[in-house]
Amino acid sequence: MKPPQHEKLLLVCDTPEYLLTHAGFPALPVAVKSSIISKICFDHGIPTRMIQQLPTIIQNAPMALFKPAKQTLIDSVVVVTFEIKSGAPVIIPIRQNQQVGRNQYYNLVTSMYGKEGPDPVQKWEAEGLLIWKSQP
């Protein structure tokens, strides 16, 4: 019998200043599980070159930070990036302080996709979910 195979984890970057300052995230490494990379690529159609740029996309100040619409996700934020996929802004939900393995904690990227439909920034601002917005 084989020992349990733990899911592979890809380290993305250190937690950027805007998440520490505006969202109260702990200074932990930002990581993404391999299953999420598959979902981002195959289910959401994000091109490989954009996935490879994930560290830069996360580290550069995004367009805006929002609380998730689901009130139960109090440990999460939605990062609205300046990246575009098929005319839609690319968003990256991130959960803070998630345990992976025995004693390892990370701020985990939980998805990345083009948010289709009406402009999510205007919609989420109107719903009072805005945490922070970059100045043009």
Short mmCIF file of N, CA, C and O in Angstrom, two decimals:
data_model
loop_
_atom_site.label_atom_id
_atom_site.label_comp_id
_atom_site.label_asym_id
_atom_site.label_seq_id
_atom_site.Cartn_x
_atom_site.Cartn_y
_atom_site.Cartn_z
N MET A 1 0.85 -1.19 0.00
CA MET A 1 0.00 0.00 0.00
C MET A 1 0.89 1.25 0.00
O MET A 1 1.83 1.35 0.77
N LYS A 2 0.56 2.18 -0.87
CA LYS A 2 1.34 3.41 -0.99
C LYS A 2 0.99 4.39 0.13
O LYS A 2 -0.16 4.46 0.56
N PRO A 3 1.98 5.19 0.57
CA PRO A 3 1.65 6.25 1.52
C PRO A 3 0.77 7.30 0.83
O PRO A 3 0.79 7.40 -0.39
N PRO A 4 -0.01 8.08 1.60
CA PRO A 4 -0.89 9.07 0.96
C PRO A 4 -0.10 10.09 0.16
O PRO A 4 0.97 10.51 0.58
N GLN A 5 -0.60 10.42 -1.01
CA GLN A 5 0.05 11.40 -1.88
C GLN A 5 -0.57 12.76 -1.60
O GLN A 5 -1.75 12.97 -1.84
N HIS A 6 0.21 13.68 -1.07
CA HIS A 6 -0.31 15.01 -0.80
C HIS A 6 -0.32 15.81 -2.09
O HIS A 6 0.54 15.63 -2.97
N GLU A 7 -1.29 16.69 -2.17
CA GLU A 7 -1.41 17.50 -3.37
C GLU A 7 -0.21 18.43 -3.52
O GLU A 7 0.29 18.99 -2.56
N LYS A 8 0.23 18.55 -4.75
CA LYS A 8 1.37 19.43 -5.04
C LYS A 8 0.94 20.89 -4.87
O LYS A 8 -0.18 21.26 -5.18
N LEU A 9 1.89 21.67 -4.40
CA LEU A 9 1.64 23.09 -4.15
C LEU A 9 2.69 23.90 -4.87
O LEU A 9 3.88 23.57 -4.82
N LEU A 10 2.28 24.92 -5.57
CA LEU A 10 3.20 25.80 -6.27
C LEU A 10 3.28 27.12 -5.51
O LEU A 10 2.27 27.78 -5.30
N LEU A 11 4.50 27.47 -5.08
CA LEU A 11 4.69 28.76 -4.42
C LEU A 11 4.64 29.84 -5.48
O LEU A 11 5.31 29.74 -6.51
N VAL A 12 3.85 30.89 -5.24
CA VAL A 12 3.65 31.95 -6.22
C VAL A 12 4.54 33.15 -5.91
O VAL A 12 5.30 33.60 -6.76
N CYS A 13 4.43 33.68 -4.69
CA CYS A 13 5.18 34.88 -4.31
C CYS A 13 4.97 35.14 -2.82
O CYS A 13 4.20 34.44 -2.18
N ASP A 14 5.65 36.14 -2.31
CA ASP A 14 5.35 36.62 -0.96
C ASP A 14 4.04 37.39 -1.03
O ASP A 14 3.68 37.92 -2.09
N THR A 15 3.35 37.48 0.09
CA THR A 15 2.10 38.24 0.11
C THR A 15 2.43 39.71 -0.15
O THR A 15 3.25 40.30 0.55
N PRO A 16 1.80 40.30 -1.18
CA PRO A 16 2.11 41.69 -1.52
C PRO A 16 1.58 42.68 -0.47
O PRO A 16 0.63 42.38 0.26
N GLU A 17 2.20 43.84 -0.45
CA GLU A 17 1.89 44.88 0.54
C GLU A 17 0.40 45.24 0.56
O GLU A 17 -0.18 45.45 1.62
N TYR A 18 -0.24 45.34 -0.62
CA TYR A 18 -1.65 45.76 -0.64
C TYR A 18 -2.56 44.77 0.10
O TYR A 18 -3.55 45.17 0.70
N LEU A 19 -2.22 43.47 0.09
CA LEU A 19 -3.02 42.50 0.84
C LEU A 19 -2.75 42.60 2.34
O LEU A 19 -3.64 42.41 3.15
N LEU A 20 -1.50 42.89 2.70
CA LEU A 20 -1.15 43.06 4.12
C LEU A 20 -1.84 44.30 4.68
O LEU A 20 -2.48 44.26 5.74
N THR A 21 -1.74 45.40 3.96
CA THR A 21 -2.24 46.70 4.43
C THR A 21 -3.75 46.83 4.36
O THR A 21 -4.38 47.23 5.33
N HIS A 22 -4.34 46.50 3.22
CA HIS A 22 -5.76 46.79 3.00
C HIS A 22 -6.69 45.64 3.38
O HIS A 22 -7.86 45.88 3.67
N ALA A 23 -6.18 44.42 3.36
CA ALA A 23 -7.05 43.27 3.64
C ALA A 23 -6.67 42.53 4.92
O ALA A 23 -7.32 41.56 5.28
N GLY A 24 -5.59 42.98 5.59
CA GLY A 24 -5.20 42.35 6.85
C GLY A 24 -4.67 40.94 6.72
O GLY A 24 -4.75 40.15 7.65
N PHE A 25 -4.11 40.61 5.56
CA PHE A 25 -3.56 39.26 5.35
C PHE A 25 -2.28 39.10 6.16
O PHE A 25 -1.53 40.06 6.32
N PRO A 26 -1.99 37.89 6.64
CA PRO A 26 -0.71 37.65 7.30
C PRO A 26 0.40 37.55 6.25
O PRO A 26 0.14 37.23 5.09
N ALA A 27 1.62 37.81 6.69
CA ALA A 27 2.79 37.76 5.79
C ALA A 27 3.23 36.32 5.57
O ALA A 27 4.25 35.89 6.08
N LEU A 28 2.44 35.58 4.83
CA LEU A 28 2.72 34.19 4.49
C LEU A 28 2.99 34.09 2.99
O LEU A 28 2.57 34.98 2.24
N PRO A 29 3.62 33.00 2.55
CA PRO A 29 3.77 32.83 1.10
C PRO A 29 2.39 32.67 0.44
O PRO A 29 1.48 32.09 1.03
N VAL A 30 2.27 33.20 -0.77
CA VAL A 30 1.08 32.97 -1.59
C VAL A 30 1.36 31.71 -2.40
O VAL A 30 2.44 31.57 -2.98
N ALA A 31 0.41 30.78 -2.41
CA ALA A 31 0.60 29.52 -3.13
C ALA A 31 -0.70 29.15 -3.84
O ALA A 31 -1.76 29.73 -3.59
N VAL A 32 -0.58 28.15 -4.72
CA VAL A 32 -1.74 27.63 -5.44
C VAL A 32 -1.58 26.12 -5.55
O VAL A 32 -0.48 25.62 -5.79
N LYS A 33 -2.67 25.40 -5.32
CA LYS A 33 -2.65 23.94 -5.44
C LYS A 33 -2.66 23.55 -6.91
O LYS A 33 -3.25 24.24 -7.74
N SER A 34 -2.03 22.42 -7.21
CA SER A 34 -1.96 21.98 -8.61
C SER A 34 -3.34 21.75 -9.21
O SER A 34 -3.55 22.01 -10.39
N SER A 35 -4.29 21.28 -8.41
CA SER A 35 -5.65 21.05 -8.93
C SER A 35 -6.30 22.37 -9.36
O SER A 35 -7.09 22.41 -10.30
N ILE A 36 -5.94 23.45 -8.68
CA ILE A 36 -6.49 24.77 -9.03
C ILE A 36 -5.88 25.25 -10.34
O ILE A 36 -6.57 25.83 -11.18
N ILE A 37 -4.59 24.97 -10.55
CA ILE A 37 -3.94 25.34 -11.83
C ILE A 37 -4.67 24.63 -12.97
O ILE A 37 -4.97 25.25 -13.99
N SER A 38 -4.98 23.36 -12.79
CA SER A 38 -5.72 22.62 -13.83
C SER A 38 -7.07 23.26 -14.09
O SER A 38 -7.48 23.44 -15.24
N LYS A 39 -7.78 23.63 -13.02
CA LYS A 39 -9.10 24.25 -13.15
C LYS A 39 -8.99 25.59 -13.89
O LYS A 39 -9.78 25.89 -14.78
N ILE A 40 -7.98 26.39 -13.52
CA ILE A 40 -7.78 27.70 -14.14
C ILE A 40 -7.55 27.54 -15.64
O ILE A 40 -8.12 28.27 -16.45
N CYS A 41 -6.73 26.58 -16.00
CA CYS A 41 -6.38 26.36 -17.40
C CYS A 41 -7.51 25.71 -18.19
O CYS A 41 -7.96 26.24 -19.20
N PHE A 42 -7.99 24.58 -17.71
CA PHE A 42 -8.92 23.78 -18.50
C PHE A 42 -10.38 24.19 -18.33
O PHE A 42 -11.13 24.20 -19.31
N ASP A 43 -10.81 24.54 -17.12
CA ASP A 43 -12.21 24.92 -16.91
C ASP A 43 -12.47 26.39 -17.25
O ASP A 43 -13.52 26.73 -17.78
N HIS A 44 -11.50 27.26 -16.91
CA HIS A 44 -11.71 28.69 -17.10
C HIS A 44 -11.01 29.24 -18.34
O HIS A 44 -11.17 30.42 -18.66
N GLY A 45 -10.20 28.42 -19.01
CA GLY A 45 -9.59 28.82 -20.27
C GLY A 45 -8.56 29.93 -20.17
O GLY A 45 -8.31 30.65 -21.14
N ILE A 46 -7.94 30.08 -19.01
CA ILE A 46 -6.88 31.09 -18.86
C ILE A 46 -5.64 30.56 -19.58
O ILE A 46 -5.21 29.44 -19.33
N PRO A 47 -5.07 31.35 -20.49
CA PRO A 47 -3.90 30.88 -21.25
C PRO A 47 -2.70 30.60 -20.34
O PRO A 47 -2.50 31.27 -19.32
N THR A 48 -1.90 29.62 -20.73
CA THR A 48 -0.72 29.23 -19.96
C THR A 48 0.20 30.42 -19.71
O THR A 48 0.72 30.57 -18.60
N ARG A 49 0.39 31.28 -20.71
CA ARG A 49 1.29 32.43 -20.53
C ARG A 49 0.79 33.35 -19.41
O ARG A 49 1.58 33.94 -18.69
N MET A 50 -0.54 33.48 -19.24
CA MET A 50 -1.08 34.31 -18.17
C MET A 50 -0.89 33.62 -16.81
O MET A 50 -0.57 34.28 -15.83
N ILE A 51 -1.05 32.31 -16.79
CA ILE A 51 -0.83 31.56 -15.54
C ILE A 51 0.63 31.70 -15.11
O ILE A 51 0.93 31.87 -13.93
N GLN A 52 1.54 31.65 -16.08
CA GLN A 52 2.96 31.82 -15.77
C GLN A 52 3.26 33.20 -15.20
O GLN A 52 4.24 33.38 -14.48
N GLN A 53 2.44 34.17 -15.53
CA GLN A 53 2.61 35.54 -15.04
C GLN A 53 1.94 35.77 -13.68
O GLN A 53 1.95 36.89 -13.16
N LEU A 54 1.34 34.73 -13.10
CA LEU A 54 0.61 34.87 -11.83
C LEU A 54 1.40 35.60 -10.75
O LEU A 54 0.86 36.50 -10.11
N PRO A 55 2.69 35.29 -10.52
CA PRO A 55 3.43 36.05 -9.49
C PRO A 55 3.44 37.55 -9.76
O PRO A 55 3.19 38.35 -8.86
N THR A 56 3.70 37.93 -11.00
CA THR A 56 3.74 39.36 -11.36
C THR A 56 2.36 39.98 -11.24
O THR A 56 2.21 41.09 -10.72
N ILE A 57 1.34 39.27 -11.70
CA ILE A 57 -0.03 39.79 -11.65
C ILE A 57 -0.45 40.04 -10.20
O ILE A 57 -1.04 41.07 -9.88
N ILE A 58 -0.11 39.10 -9.31
CA ILE A 58 -0.49 39.25 -7.90
C ILE A 58 0.35 40.33 -7.21
O ILE A 58 -0.17 41.11 -6.42
N GLN A 59 1.64 40.39 -7.51
CA GLN A 59 2.51 41.34 -6.82
C GLN A 59 2.27 42.78 -7.25
O GLN A 59 2.40 43.69 -6.43
N ASN A 60 1.95 43.01 -8.52
CA ASN A 60 1.66 44.38 -8.97
C ASN A 60 0.31 44.78 -8.41
O ASN A 60 -0.61 43.97 -8.35
N ALA A 61 0.21 46.04 -8.03
CA ALA A 61 -1.07 46.51 -7.46
C ALA A 61 -2.20 46.26 -8.46
O ALA A 61 -2.08 46.61 -9.63
N PRO A 62 -3.28 45.64 -8.01
CA PRO A 62 -4.39 45.34 -8.91
C PRO A 62 -5.30 46.55 -9.09
O PRO A 62 -5.05 47.62 -8.53
N MET A 63 -6.35 46.36 -9.86
CA MET A 63 -7.35 47.40 -10.06
C MET A 63 -8.11 47.65 -8.75
O MET A 63 -8.32 48.79 -8.36
N ALA A 64 -8.50 46.56 -8.08
CA ALA A 64 -9.29 46.71 -6.85
C ALA A 64 -9.30 45.41 -6.04
O ALA A 64 -8.99 44.34 -6.56
N LEU A 65 -9.65 45.56 -4.77
CA LEU A 65 -9.84 44.44 -3.85
C LEU A 65 -11.27 44.49 -3.34
O LEU A 65 -11.74 45.56 -2.94
N PHE A 66 -11.91 43.33 -3.31
CA PHE A 66 -13.28 43.27 -2.83
C PHE A 66 -13.45 42.14 -1.81
O PHE A 66 -12.75 41.14 -1.87
N LYS A 67 -14.43 42.32 -0.93
CA LYS A 67 -14.89 41.22 -0.11
C LYS A 67 -15.67 40.30 -1.04
O LYS A 67 -16.29 40.77 -2.00
N PRO A 68 -15.69 39.00 -0.77
CA PRO A 68 -16.49 38.12 -1.62
C PRO A 68 -17.99 38.37 -1.38
O PRO A 68 -18.38 38.80 -0.30
N ALA A 69 -18.79 38.11 -2.40
CA ALA A 69 -20.23 38.29 -2.28
C ALA A 69 -20.81 37.33 -1.24
O ALA A 69 -21.77 37.66 -0.55
N LYS A 70 -20.20 36.13 -1.13
CA LYS A 70 -20.63 35.17 -0.11
C LYS A 70 -20.14 35.64 1.25
O LYS A 70 -18.94 35.67 1.51
N GLN A 71 -21.03 36.03 2.12
CA GLN A 71 -20.66 36.58 3.42
C GLN A 71 -19.91 35.57 4.30
O GLN A 71 -19.22 35.95 5.23
N THR A 72 -20.04 34.28 4.01
CA THR A 72 -19.38 33.25 4.82
C THR A 72 -17.88 33.17 4.57
O THR A 72 -17.15 32.61 5.37
N LEU A 73 -17.40 33.73 3.47
CA LEU A 73 -15.98 33.66 3.13
C LEU A 73 -15.23 34.85 3.73
O LEU A 73 -14.59 35.62 3.02
N ILE A 74 -15.26 34.96 5.04
CA ILE A 74 -14.66 36.12 5.72
C ILE A 74 -13.14 36.12 5.64
O ILE A 74 -12.51 37.13 5.91
N ASP A 75 -12.54 34.98 5.27
CA ASP A 75 -11.08 34.89 5.18
C ASP A 75 -10.57 35.10 3.76
O ASP A 75 -9.42 34.81 3.47
N SER A 76 -11.42 35.60 2.89
CA SER A 76 -11.08 35.72 1.47
C SER A 76 -11.22 37.14 0.95
O SER A 76 -11.95 37.94 1.52
N VAL A 77 -10.51 37.40 -0.15
CA VAL A 77 -10.69 38.63 -0.92
C VAL A 77 -10.74 38.24 -2.40
O VAL A 77 -10.28 37.17 -2.78
N VAL A 78 -11.30 39.13 -3.19
CA VAL A 78 -11.31 38.97 -4.64
C VAL A 78 -10.44 40.08 -5.22
O VAL A 78 -10.72 41.26 -5.01
N VAL A 79 -9.38 39.69 -5.89
CA VAL A 79 -8.45 40.63 -6.52
C VAL A 79 -8.92 40.81 -7.97
O VAL A 79 -8.97 39.85 -8.72
N VAL A 80 -9.28 42.04 -8.33
CA VAL A 80 -9.63 42.35 -9.72
C VAL A 80 -8.36 42.91 -10.36
O VAL A 80 -7.86 43.95 -9.96
N THR A 81 -7.85 42.19 -11.34
CA THR A 81 -6.58 42.56 -11.98
C THR A 81 -6.82 43.48 -13.18
O THR A 81 -7.97 43.69 -13.58
N PHE A 82 -5.74 43.97 -13.74
CA PHE A 82 -5.81 44.75 -14.98
C PHE A 82 -5.77 43.84 -16.20
O PHE A 82 -5.87 44.30 -17.33
N GLU A 83 -5.60 42.53 -15.99
CA GLU A 83 -5.57 41.56 -17.09
C GLU A 83 -6.98 41.39 -17.66
O GLU A 83 -7.97 41.51 -16.94
N ILE A 84 -7.04 41.08 -18.95
CA ILE A 84 -8.32 40.90 -19.64
C ILE A 84 -8.30 39.55 -20.35
O ILE A 84 -7.31 39.18 -20.97
N LYS A 85 -9.41 38.81 -20.25
CA LYS A 85 -9.58 37.57 -21.01
C LYS A 85 -10.92 37.66 -21.73
O LYS A 85 -11.97 37.78 -21.09
N SER A 86 -10.89 37.64 -23.03
CA SER A 86 -12.11 37.74 -23.86
C SER A 86 -12.97 38.94 -23.47
O SER A 86 -14.19 38.83 -23.34
N GLY A 87 -12.32 40.08 -23.21
CA GLY A 87 -13.04 41.30 -22.89
C GLY A 87 -13.50 41.42 -21.45
O GLY A 87 -14.11 42.41 -21.08
N ALA A 88 -13.21 40.42 -20.64
CA ALA A 88 -13.65 40.43 -19.24
C ALA A 88 -12.44 40.58 -18.31
O ALA A 88 -11.38 40.01 -18.58
N PRO A 89 -12.60 41.34 -17.21
CA PRO A 89 -11.48 41.46 -16.27
C PRO A 89 -11.18 40.12 -15.60
O PRO A 89 -12.10 39.36 -15.29
N VAL A 90 -9.90 39.83 -15.41
CA VAL A 90 -9.50 38.60 -14.75
C VAL A 90 -9.49 38.85 -13.25
O VAL A 90 -8.92 39.83 -12.77
N ILE A 91 -10.17 37.96 -12.52
CA ILE A 91 -10.20 38.08 -11.07
C ILE A 91 -9.52 36.87 -10.43
O ILE A 91 -9.48 35.78 -11.01
N ILE A 92 -8.96 37.11 -9.24
CA ILE A 92 -8.23 36.06 -8.52
C ILE A 92 -8.70 36.07 -7.06
O ILE A 92 -8.32 36.95 -6.29
N PRO A 93 -9.55 35.11 -6.67
CA PRO A 93 -9.90 34.99 -5.25
C PRO A 93 -8.72 34.39 -4.47
O PRO A 93 -8.06 33.47 -4.94
N ILE A 94 -8.45 34.95 -3.29
CA ILE A 94 -7.36 34.47 -2.44
C ILE A 94 -7.87 34.33 -1.01
O ILE A 94 -8.51 35.23 -0.49
N ARG A 95 -7.59 33.16 -0.40
CA ARG A 95 -7.96 32.91 1.00
C ARG A 95 -6.72 33.02 1.87
O ARG A 95 -5.67 32.49 1.52
N GLN A 96 -6.87 33.66 2.99
CA GLN A 96 -5.72 33.86 3.87
C GLN A 96 -5.57 32.75 4.90
O GLN A 96 -6.54 32.11 5.29
N ASN A 97 -4.31 32.53 5.28
CA ASN A 97 -3.95 31.68 6.42
C ASN A 97 -4.55 30.27 6.34
O ASN A 97 -5.15 29.80 7.29
N GLN A 98 -4.37 29.61 5.21
CA GLN A 98 -4.91 28.26 5.01
C GLN A 98 -3.85 27.21 5.31
O GLN A 98 -2.73 27.31 4.83
N GLN A 99 -4.24 26.21 6.11
CA GLN A 99 -3.31 25.15 6.44
C GLN A 99 -3.22 24.15 5.30
O GLN A 99 -4.23 23.71 4.76
N VAL A 100 -1.99 23.82 4.93
CA VAL A 100 -1.73 22.80 3.92
C VAL A 100 -0.69 21.87 4.52
O VAL A 100 0.40 22.31 4.87
N GLY A 101 -1.02 20.62 4.68
CA GLY A 101 -0.10 19.70 5.35
C GLY A 101 -0.24 19.85 6.86
O GLY A 101 -1.26 20.32 7.36
N ARG A 102 0.80 19.49 7.56
CA ARG A 102 0.71 19.49 9.02
C ARG A 102 0.79 20.88 9.64
O ARG A 102 -0.11 21.30 10.33
N ASN A 103 1.88 21.56 9.43
CA ASN A 103 2.09 22.85 10.10
C ASN A 103 2.49 23.94 9.13
O ASN A 103 3.26 24.82 9.49
N GLN A 104 2.01 23.87 7.92
CA GLN A 104 2.36 24.88 6.93
C GLN A 104 1.11 25.69 6.59
O GLN A 104 0.04 25.11 6.34
N TYR A 105 1.26 27.00 6.57
CA TYR A 105 0.14 27.89 6.28
C TYR A 105 0.51 28.79 5.11
O TYR A 105 1.65 29.24 4.98
N TYR A 106 -0.48 29.05 4.28
CA TYR A 106 -0.29 29.84 3.08
C TYR A 106 -1.51 30.72 2.86
O TYR A 106 -2.60 30.43 3.35
N ASN A 107 -1.32 31.76 2.08
CA ASN A 107 -2.43 32.51 1.50
C ASN A 107 -2.65 31.86 0.14
O ASN A 107 -1.76 31.91 -0.71
N LEU A 108 -3.79 31.21 -0.05
CA LEU A 108 -4.00 30.36 -1.22
C LEU A 108 -4.85 31.03 -2.30
O LEU A 108 -5.95 31.54 -2.03
N VAL A 109 -4.34 30.98 -3.53
CA VAL A 109 -5.12 31.35 -4.70
C VAL A 109 -6.14 30.23 -4.88
O VAL A 109 -5.77 29.06 -4.97
N THR A 110 -7.43 30.59 -4.93
CA THR A 110 -8.46 29.55 -5.05
C THR A 110 -9.05 29.46 -6.46
O THR A 110 -9.76 28.51 -6.76
N SER A 111 -8.75 30.45 -7.31
CA SER A 111 -9.20 30.41 -8.69
C SER A 111 -8.60 31.59 -9.46
O SER A 111 -7.90 32.43 -8.87
N MET A 112 -8.88 31.63 -10.74
CA MET A 112 -8.48 32.75 -11.60
C MET A 112 -9.33 32.61 -12.86
O MET A 112 -9.29 31.56 -13.50
N TYR A 113 -10.10 33.64 -13.17
CA TYR A 113 -10.96 33.53 -14.35
C TYR A 113 -11.40 34.91 -14.82
O TYR A 113 -11.31 35.90 -14.08
N GLY A 114 -11.86 34.96 -16.07
CA GLY A 114 -12.42 36.19 -16.62
C GLY A 114 -13.84 36.33 -16.12
O GLY A 114 -14.65 35.43 -16.31
N LYS A 115 -14.13 37.44 -15.44
CA LYS A 115 -15.46 37.68 -14.87
C LYS A 115 -16.34 38.31 -15.95
O LYS A 115 -16.29 39.50 -16.20
N GLU A 116 -17.16 37.47 -16.58
CA GLU A 116 -18.01 37.92 -17.68
C GLU A 116 -19.26 38.60 -17.13
O GLU A 116 -19.58 38.48 -15.96
N GLY A 117 -19.96 39.29 -18.01
CA GLY A 117 -21.19 39.96 -17.61
C GLY A 117 -20.94 41.43 -17.34
O GLY A 117 -19.93 41.99 -17.77
N PRO A 118 -21.87 42.06 -16.59
CA PRO A 118 -21.70 43.49 -16.30
C PRO A 118 -20.40 43.75 -15.54
O PRO A 118 -19.89 42.86 -14.86
N ASP A 119 -19.89 44.97 -15.65
CA ASP A 119 -18.65 45.36 -15.00
C ASP A 119 -18.70 45.00 -13.51
O ASP A 119 -19.48 45.58 -12.76
N PRO A 120 -17.87 44.02 -13.07
CA PRO A 120 -17.95 43.60 -11.67
C PRO A 120 -17.51 44.70 -10.70
O PRO A 120 -18.03 44.78 -9.59
N VAL A 121 -16.59 45.57 -11.12
CA VAL A 121 -16.12 46.62 -10.22
C VAL A 121 -17.28 47.53 -9.83
O VAL A 121 -17.51 47.80 -8.65
N GLN A 122 -18.04 48.01 -10.81
CA GLN A 122 -19.18 48.89 -10.52
C GLN A 122 -20.23 48.15 -9.69
O GLN A 122 -20.75 48.68 -8.71
N LYS A 123 -20.53 46.92 -10.07
CA LYS A 123 -21.56 46.12 -9.38
C LYS A 123 -21.17 45.89 -7.92
O LYS A 123 -21.96 46.11 -7.01
N TRP A 124 -19.93 45.43 -7.70
CA TRP A 124 -19.50 45.11 -6.34
C TRP A 124 -19.32 46.36 -5.49
O TRP A 124 -19.56 46.33 -4.29
N GLU A 125 -18.92 47.48 -6.12
CA GLU A 125 -18.84 48.74 -5.37
C GLU A 125 -20.23 49.14 -4.90
O GLU A 125 -20.40 49.53 -3.75
N ALA A 126 -21.22 49.03 -5.79
CA ALA A 126 -22.60 49.38 -5.44
C ALA A 126 -23.13 48.48 -4.32
O ALA A 126 -23.97 48.91 -3.52
N GLU A 127 -22.63 47.25 -4.25
CA GLU A 127 -23.06 46.32 -3.19
C GLU A 127 -22.28 46.51 -1.89
O GLU A 127 -22.48 45.78 -0.93
N GLY A 128 -21.36 47.48 -1.87
CA GLY A 128 -20.61 47.78 -0.65
C GLY A 128 -19.51 46.77 -0.33
O GLY A 128 -19.10 46.64 0.82
N LEU A 129 -18.99 46.09 -1.34
CA LEU A 129 -17.97 45.06 -1.13
C LEU A 129 -16.54 45.57 -1.31
O LEU A 129 -15.59 44.85 -1.02
N LEU A 130 -16.38 46.83 -1.74
CA LEU A 130 -15.06 47.37 -2.03
C LEU A 130 -14.22 47.48 -0.74
O LEU A 130 -14.67 48.01 0.26
N ILE A 131 -13.00 46.97 -0.81
CA ILE A 131 -12.03 47.12 0.27
C ILE A 131 -11.05 48.23 -0.09
O ILE A 131 -10.74 49.09 0.72
N TRP A 132 -10.57 48.21 -1.34
CA TRP A 132 -9.55 49.16 -1.80
C TRP A 132 -9.58 49.21 -3.31
O TRP A 132 -9.84 48.21 -3.97
N LYS A 133 -9.29 50.39 -3.84
CA LYS A 133 -9.25 50.57 -5.30
C LYS A 133 -8.03 51.43 -5.64
O LYS A 133 -7.76 52.42 -4.97
N SER A 134 -7.29 51.02 -6.68
CA SER A 134 -6.12 51.79 -7.09
C SER A 134 -6.58 53.10 -7.73
O SER A 134 -7.65 53.18 -8.32
N GLN A 135 -5.74 54.10 -7.59
CA GLN A 135 -6.06 55.40 -8.17
C GLN A 135 -5.52 55.47 -9.59
O GLN A 135 -4.36 55.13 -9.81
N PRO A 136 -6.34 55.90 -10.55
CA PRO A 136 -5.88 55.97 -11.94
C PRO A 136 -4.79 57.00 -12.14
O PRO A 136 -4.61 57.89 -11.39
#
